[in-house]
Amino acid sequence: MNTIKALIFDLDGVLVSTEHNHFLAWKRIADTLNIPFNENENELLKGLSREKSLETLLSLDNRQVSASEFEELLRVKNEAYLNSVAHLSPQDCLPGVTELIDAAKKANLKLAVGSASRNAKLILQRIELDSIMDTIVDGHAVKKTKPDPEVFLRAAKNLQLSPAECLVFEDAESGVQAALDGGFMVIGVGNPSLKNRVSRYIPSLHNFNINEYEILG
Ligand code: BG6
Ligand code: MG
């Protein structure tokens, strides 16, 4: 049995359904630029920073844009994304989130979010999970974004724990890589293509039972 002291969650696509909002906002940008883009290509963007996502999108069609155009595309994307999450509420939490967080709190586990998003705190406020987290490490707090492990290492450091004492939940290739490179155990969530890279795969947090893990006091 594994022993753990904390759960570190990716945000988009793990705690809340906003990964689809990001996709739709990028799809609008791709359509404006006439770059073919669907959910499969979107997998390459998941977990990356806003800037890295746009670089990846442009590279799908070998495109280059000026620095000012790049900034404008980022602004338009974020505006579309923020409009689409204006009415986000706790009901948009993904299945099993509330139950797992309640069980983890009862078991005295520490809770953290490690996300590339610079909107992470806003989203957590809207789904009312901001105050329950012991630390939130977002896109503002790190220099290097996923697949670099910095975001998860910083979360563990803020909790004063070692990576081996934390369990990371991720839905993106880049996030799984970040967690593995940081020395964390990773649970892959909702993305079957992660199956052979993670300690365990679950379709949603609804399928995760904290009692299978030994909790260190
Ligand atoms: C990640 C998402 O959590 O945050 C990506 O998986 C998103 O899709 C990234 O691009 C950056 O988010 P934001 O809100 O800073 O544009
Ligand atoms: Mg994610």
GROMACS .gro file of C-alpha atoms and ligand atoms in nm:
model
  234
    1MET     CA    1   0.000   0.000   0.000
    2ASN     CA    2   0.128   0.348  -0.087
    3THR     CA    3   0.163   0.608   0.185
    4ILE     CA    4   0.063   0.965   0.109
    5LYS     CA    5   0.019   1.299   0.285
    6ALA     CA    6  -0.124   1.518   0.010
    7LEU     CA    7  -0.322   1.526  -0.310
    8ILE     CA    8  -0.212   1.769  -0.583
    9PHE     CA    9  -0.470   1.831  -0.854
   10ASP     CA   10  -0.432   1.970  -1.200
   11LEU     CA   11  -0.728   2.203  -1.253
   12ASP     CA   12  -0.865   2.207  -1.609
   13GLY     CA   13  -1.001   1.863  -1.700
   14VAL     CA   14  -0.941   1.714  -1.353
   15LEU     CA   15  -1.143   1.926  -1.108
   16VAL     CA   16  -1.357   2.118  -1.355
   17SER     CA   17  -1.486   2.083  -1.710
   18THR     CA   18  -1.303   2.397  -1.837
   19GLU     CA   19  -1.071   2.201  -2.068
   20HIS     CA   20  -1.355   2.207  -2.322
   21ASN     CA   21  -1.385   2.586  -2.285
   22HIS     CA   22  -1.013   2.620  -2.361
   23PHE     CA   23  -1.060   2.398  -2.667
   24LEU     CA   24  -1.353   2.604  -2.800
   25ALA     CA   25  -1.160   2.929  -2.752
   26TRP     CA   26  -0.856   2.787  -2.936
   27LYS     CA   27  -1.087   2.650  -3.208
   28ARG     CA   28  -1.210   3.005  -3.272
   29ILE     CA   29  -0.851   3.125  -3.310
   30ALA     CA   30  -0.768   2.831  -3.539
   31ASP     CA   31  -1.075   2.902  -3.755
   32THR     CA   32  -0.980   3.269  -3.786
   33LEU     CA   33  -0.635   3.162  -3.906
   34ASN     CA   34  -0.773   2.878  -4.124
   35ILE     CA   35  -0.569   2.620  -3.936
   36PRO     CA   36  -0.735   2.274  -3.925
   37PHE     CA   37  -0.789   2.199  -3.556
   38ASN     CA   38  -0.999   1.941  -3.376
   39GLU     CA   39  -1.012   1.766  -3.036
   40ASN     CA   40  -0.725   1.533  -3.136
   41GLU     CA   41  -0.491   1.823  -3.209
   42ASN     CA   42  -0.612   1.991  -2.891
   43GLU     CA   43  -0.456   1.704  -2.692
   44LEU     CA   44  -0.116   1.856  -2.781
   45LEU     CA   45  -0.216   2.185  -2.617
   46LYS     CA   46  -0.357   2.047  -2.292
   47GLY     CA   47  -0.157   2.145  -1.986
   48LEU     CA   48   0.062   2.394  -2.174
   49SER     CA   49   0.076   2.765  -2.094
   50ARG     CA   50  -0.129   3.006  -2.306
   51GLU     CA   51   0.184   3.110  -2.500
   52LYS     CA   52   0.308   2.753  -2.556
   53SER     CA   53  -0.043   2.655  -2.665
   54LEU     CA   54  -0.049   2.925  -2.933
   55GLU     CA   55   0.302   2.830  -3.050
   56THR     CA   56   0.183   2.469  -3.079
   57LEU     CA   57  -0.133   2.569  -3.265
   58LEU     CA   58   0.065   2.778  -3.515
   59SER     CA   59   0.318   2.498  -3.564
   60LEU     CA   60   0.038   2.261  -3.673
   61ASP     CA   61   0.034   2.455  -4.002
   62ASN     CA   62   0.393   2.587  -3.998
   63ARG     CA   63   0.264   2.940  -3.941
   64GLN     CA   64   0.452   3.238  -3.813
   65VAL     CA   65   0.299   3.563  -3.693
   66SER     CA   66   0.448   3.893  -3.578
   67ALA     CA   67   0.504   3.955  -3.207
   68SER     CA   68   0.212   4.200  -3.196
   69GLU     CA   69  -0.020   3.957  -3.377
   70PHE     CA   70   0.086   3.684  -3.133
   71GLU     CA   71  -0.007   3.905  -2.836
   72GLU     CA   72  -0.339   3.999  -2.996
   73LEU     CA   73  -0.425   3.632  -3.060
   74LEU     CA   74  -0.350   3.554  -2.692
   75ARG     CA   75  -0.573   3.841  -2.583
   76VAL     CA   76  -0.862   3.733  -2.807
   77LYS     CA   77  -0.832   3.372  -2.695
   78ASN     CA   78  -0.835   3.466  -2.329
   79GLU     CA   79  -1.130   3.701  -2.380
   80ALA     CA   80  -1.328   3.420  -2.548
   81TYR     CA   81  -1.230   3.179  -2.270
   82LEU     CA   82  -1.325   3.420  -1.991
   83ASN     CA   83  -1.662   3.494  -2.155
   84SER     CA   84  -1.732   3.122  -2.173
   85VAL     CA   85  -1.662   3.068  -1.801
   86ALA     CA   86  -1.852   3.374  -1.679
   87HIS     CA   87  -2.128   3.158  -1.532
   88LEU     CA   88  -1.913   2.872  -1.406
   89SER     CA   89  -2.040   2.737  -1.073
   90PRO     CA   90  -1.975   2.447  -0.830
   91GLN     CA   91  -2.207   2.237  -1.050
   92ASP     CA   92  -1.933   2.238  -1.315
   93CYS     CA   93  -1.700   2.034  -1.091
   94LEU     CA   94  -1.630   1.700  -1.256
   95PRO     CA   95  -1.783   1.378  -1.113
   96GLY     CA   96  -1.640   1.266  -0.780
   97VAL     CA   97  -1.455   1.591  -0.703
   98THR     CA   98  -1.663   1.700  -0.403
   99GLU     CA   99  -1.670   1.349  -0.254
  100LEU     CA  100  -1.293   1.299  -0.290
  101ILE     CA  101  -1.213   1.639  -0.142
  102ASP     CA  102  -1.445   1.572   0.154
  103ALA     CA  103  -1.286   1.228   0.212
  104ALA     CA  104  -0.934   1.372   0.184
  105LYS     CA  105  -1.012   1.648   0.434
  106LYS     CA  106  -1.156   1.395   0.679
  107ALA     CA  107  -0.836   1.193   0.643
  108ASN     CA  108  -0.627   1.507   0.718
  109LEU     CA  109  -0.461   1.503   0.380
  110LYS     CA  110  -0.322   1.831   0.247
  111LEU     CA  111  -0.476   1.957  -0.077
  112ALA     CA  112  -0.312   2.153  -0.357
  113VAL     CA  113  -0.368   2.268  -0.714
  114GLY     CA  114  -0.085   2.272  -0.968
  115SER     CA  115  -0.206   2.437  -1.288
  116ALA     CA  116  -0.053   2.612  -1.590
  117SER     CA  117  -0.350   2.846  -1.603
  118ARG     CA  118  -0.317   3.210  -1.506
  119ASN     CA  119  -0.694   3.201  -1.453
  120ALA     CA  120  -0.671   2.916  -1.200
  121LYS     CA  121  -0.756   3.121  -0.889
  122LEU     CA  122  -1.057   3.279  -1.059
  123ILE     CA  123  -1.186   2.940  -1.173
  124LEU     CA  124  -1.132   2.791  -0.825
  125GLN     CA  125  -1.328   3.080  -0.674
  126ARG     CA  126  -1.615   3.023  -0.914
  127ILE     CA  127  -1.634   2.651  -0.832
  128GLU     CA  128  -1.585   2.738  -0.463
  129LEU     CA  129  -1.274   2.525  -0.410
  130ASP     CA  130  -1.026   2.807  -0.354
  131SER     CA  131  -1.044   2.827   0.023
  132ILE     CA  132  -1.021   2.451   0.081
  133MET     CA  133  -0.682   2.427  -0.094
  134ASP     CA  134  -0.371   2.447   0.125
  135THR     CA  135  -0.177   2.590  -0.167
  136ILE     CA  136  -0.255   2.695  -0.523
  137VAL     CA  137   0.035   2.708  -0.768
  138ASP     CA  138  -0.078   2.863  -1.096
  139GLY     CA  139   0.071   2.996  -1.418
  140HIS     CA  140   0.171   3.320  -1.242
  141ALA     CA  141   0.381   3.136  -0.983
  142VAL     CA  142   0.620   2.944  -1.207
  143LYS     CA  143   0.891   3.031  -1.457
  144LYS     CA  144   0.879   2.701  -1.642
  145THR     CA  145   0.546   2.543  -1.730
  146LYS     CA  146   0.450   2.178  -1.779
  147PRO     CA  147   0.609   1.945  -1.893
  148ASP     CA  148   0.866   2.100  -1.658
  149PRO     CA  149   0.802   1.971  -1.302
  150GLU     CA  150   0.832   2.319  -1.140
  151VAL     CA  151   0.459   2.363  -1.075
  152PHE     CA  152   0.427   2.035  -0.883
  153LEU     CA  153   0.763   2.072  -0.705
  154ARG     CA  154   0.657   2.417  -0.587
  155ALA     CA  155   0.323   2.281  -0.461
  156ALA     CA  156   0.503   2.007  -0.263
  157LYS     CA  157   0.752   2.262  -0.127
  158ASN     CA  158   0.469   2.493  -0.017
  159LEU     CA  159   0.316   2.197   0.168
  160GLN     CA  160   0.660   2.115   0.317
  161LEU     CA  161   0.639   1.766   0.174
  162SER     CA  162   0.857   1.559  -0.057
  163PRO     CA  163   0.723   1.449  -0.400
  164ALA     CA  164   0.708   1.089  -0.274
  165GLU     CA  165   0.451   1.196  -0.014
  166CYS     CA  166   0.215   1.348  -0.272
  167LEU     CA  167  -0.022   1.202  -0.528
  168VAL     CA  168  -0.073   1.404  -0.849
  169PHE     CA  169  -0.393   1.388  -1.056
  170GLU     CA  170  -0.352   1.481  -1.423
  171ASP     CA  171  -0.544   1.461  -1.751
  172ALA     CA  172  -0.272   1.585  -1.989
  173GLU     CA  173   0.043   1.427  -2.137
  174SER     CA  174   0.248   1.735  -2.047
  175GLY     CA  175   0.123   1.723  -1.687
  176VAL     CA  176   0.196   1.351  -1.649
  177GLN     CA  177   0.549   1.413  -1.778
  178ALA     CA  178   0.592   1.702  -1.532
  179ALA     CA  179   0.479   1.489  -1.238
  180LEU     CA  180   0.694   1.188  -1.335
  181ASP     CA  181   1.003   1.405  -1.387
  182GLY     CA  182   0.940   1.561  -1.046
  183GLY     CA  183   0.936   1.218  -0.879
  184PHE     CA  184   0.563   1.207  -0.805
  185MET     CA  185   0.320   0.919  -0.826
  186VAL     CA  186   0.062   1.010  -1.092
  187ILE     CA  187  -0.302   0.916  -1.133
  188GLY     CA  188  -0.418   0.966  -1.493
  189VAL     CA  189  -0.773   1.102  -1.515
  190GLY     CA  190  -1.026   1.088  -1.800
  191ASN     CA  191  -0.780   1.037  -2.085
  192PRO     CA  192  -0.725   0.667  -2.171
  193SER     CA  193  -0.412   0.742  -2.376
  194LEU     CA  194  -0.233   0.811  -2.045
  195LYS     CA  195  -0.292   0.452  -1.924
  196ASN     CA  196   0.054   0.309  -1.982
  197ARG     CA  197   0.241   0.610  -1.837
  198VAL     CA  198   0.071   0.651  -1.499
  199SER     CA  199   0.066   0.461  -1.168
  200ARG     CA  200  -0.306   0.420  -1.212
  201TYR     CA  201  -0.572   0.530  -1.460
  202ILE     CA  202  -0.927   0.636  -1.364
  203PRO     CA  203  -1.205   0.764  -1.594
  204SER     CA  204  -1.298   1.028  -1.334
  205LEU     CA  205  -1.229   1.110  -0.967
  206HIS     CA  206  -1.555   0.925  -0.897
  207ASN     CA  207  -1.351   0.606  -0.951
  208PHE     CA  208  -1.086   0.690  -0.692
  209ASN     CA  209  -1.102   0.551  -0.342
  210ILE     CA  210  -0.875   0.720  -0.090
  211ASN     CA  211  -0.900   0.417   0.140
  212GLU     CA  212  -0.677   0.220  -0.096
  213TYR     CA  213  -0.391   0.443   0.014
  214GLU     CA  214  -0.222   0.453   0.350
  215ILE     CA  215  -0.241   0.801   0.491
  216LEU     CA  216   0.056   0.924   0.692
  217GLY     CA  217  -0.032   1.116   1.006
  218BG6     C1  218  -0.404   2.456  -1.858
  218BG6     C2  219  -0.496   2.405  -1.965
  218BG6     O1  220  -0.452   2.415  -1.733
  218BG6     O2  221  -0.397   2.598  -1.860
  218BG6     C3  222  -0.459   2.462  -2.101
  218BG6     O3  223  -0.484   2.264  -1.971
  218BG6     C4  224  -0.453   2.614  -2.093
  218BG6     O4  225  -0.556   2.422  -2.196
  218BG6     C5  226  -0.354   2.653  -1.984
  218BG6     O5  227  -0.411   2.667  -2.218
  218BG6     C6  228  -0.334   2.803  -1.970
  218BG6     O6  229  -0.452   2.861  -1.923
  218BG6     P1  230  -0.480   3.018  -1.917
  218BG6     O7  231  -0.609   3.024  -1.841
  218BG6     O8  232  -0.368   3.082  -1.844
  218BG6     O9  233  -0.490   3.066  -2.056
  219MG      MG  234  -0.561   1.952  -1.731
   0.00000   0.00000   0.00000
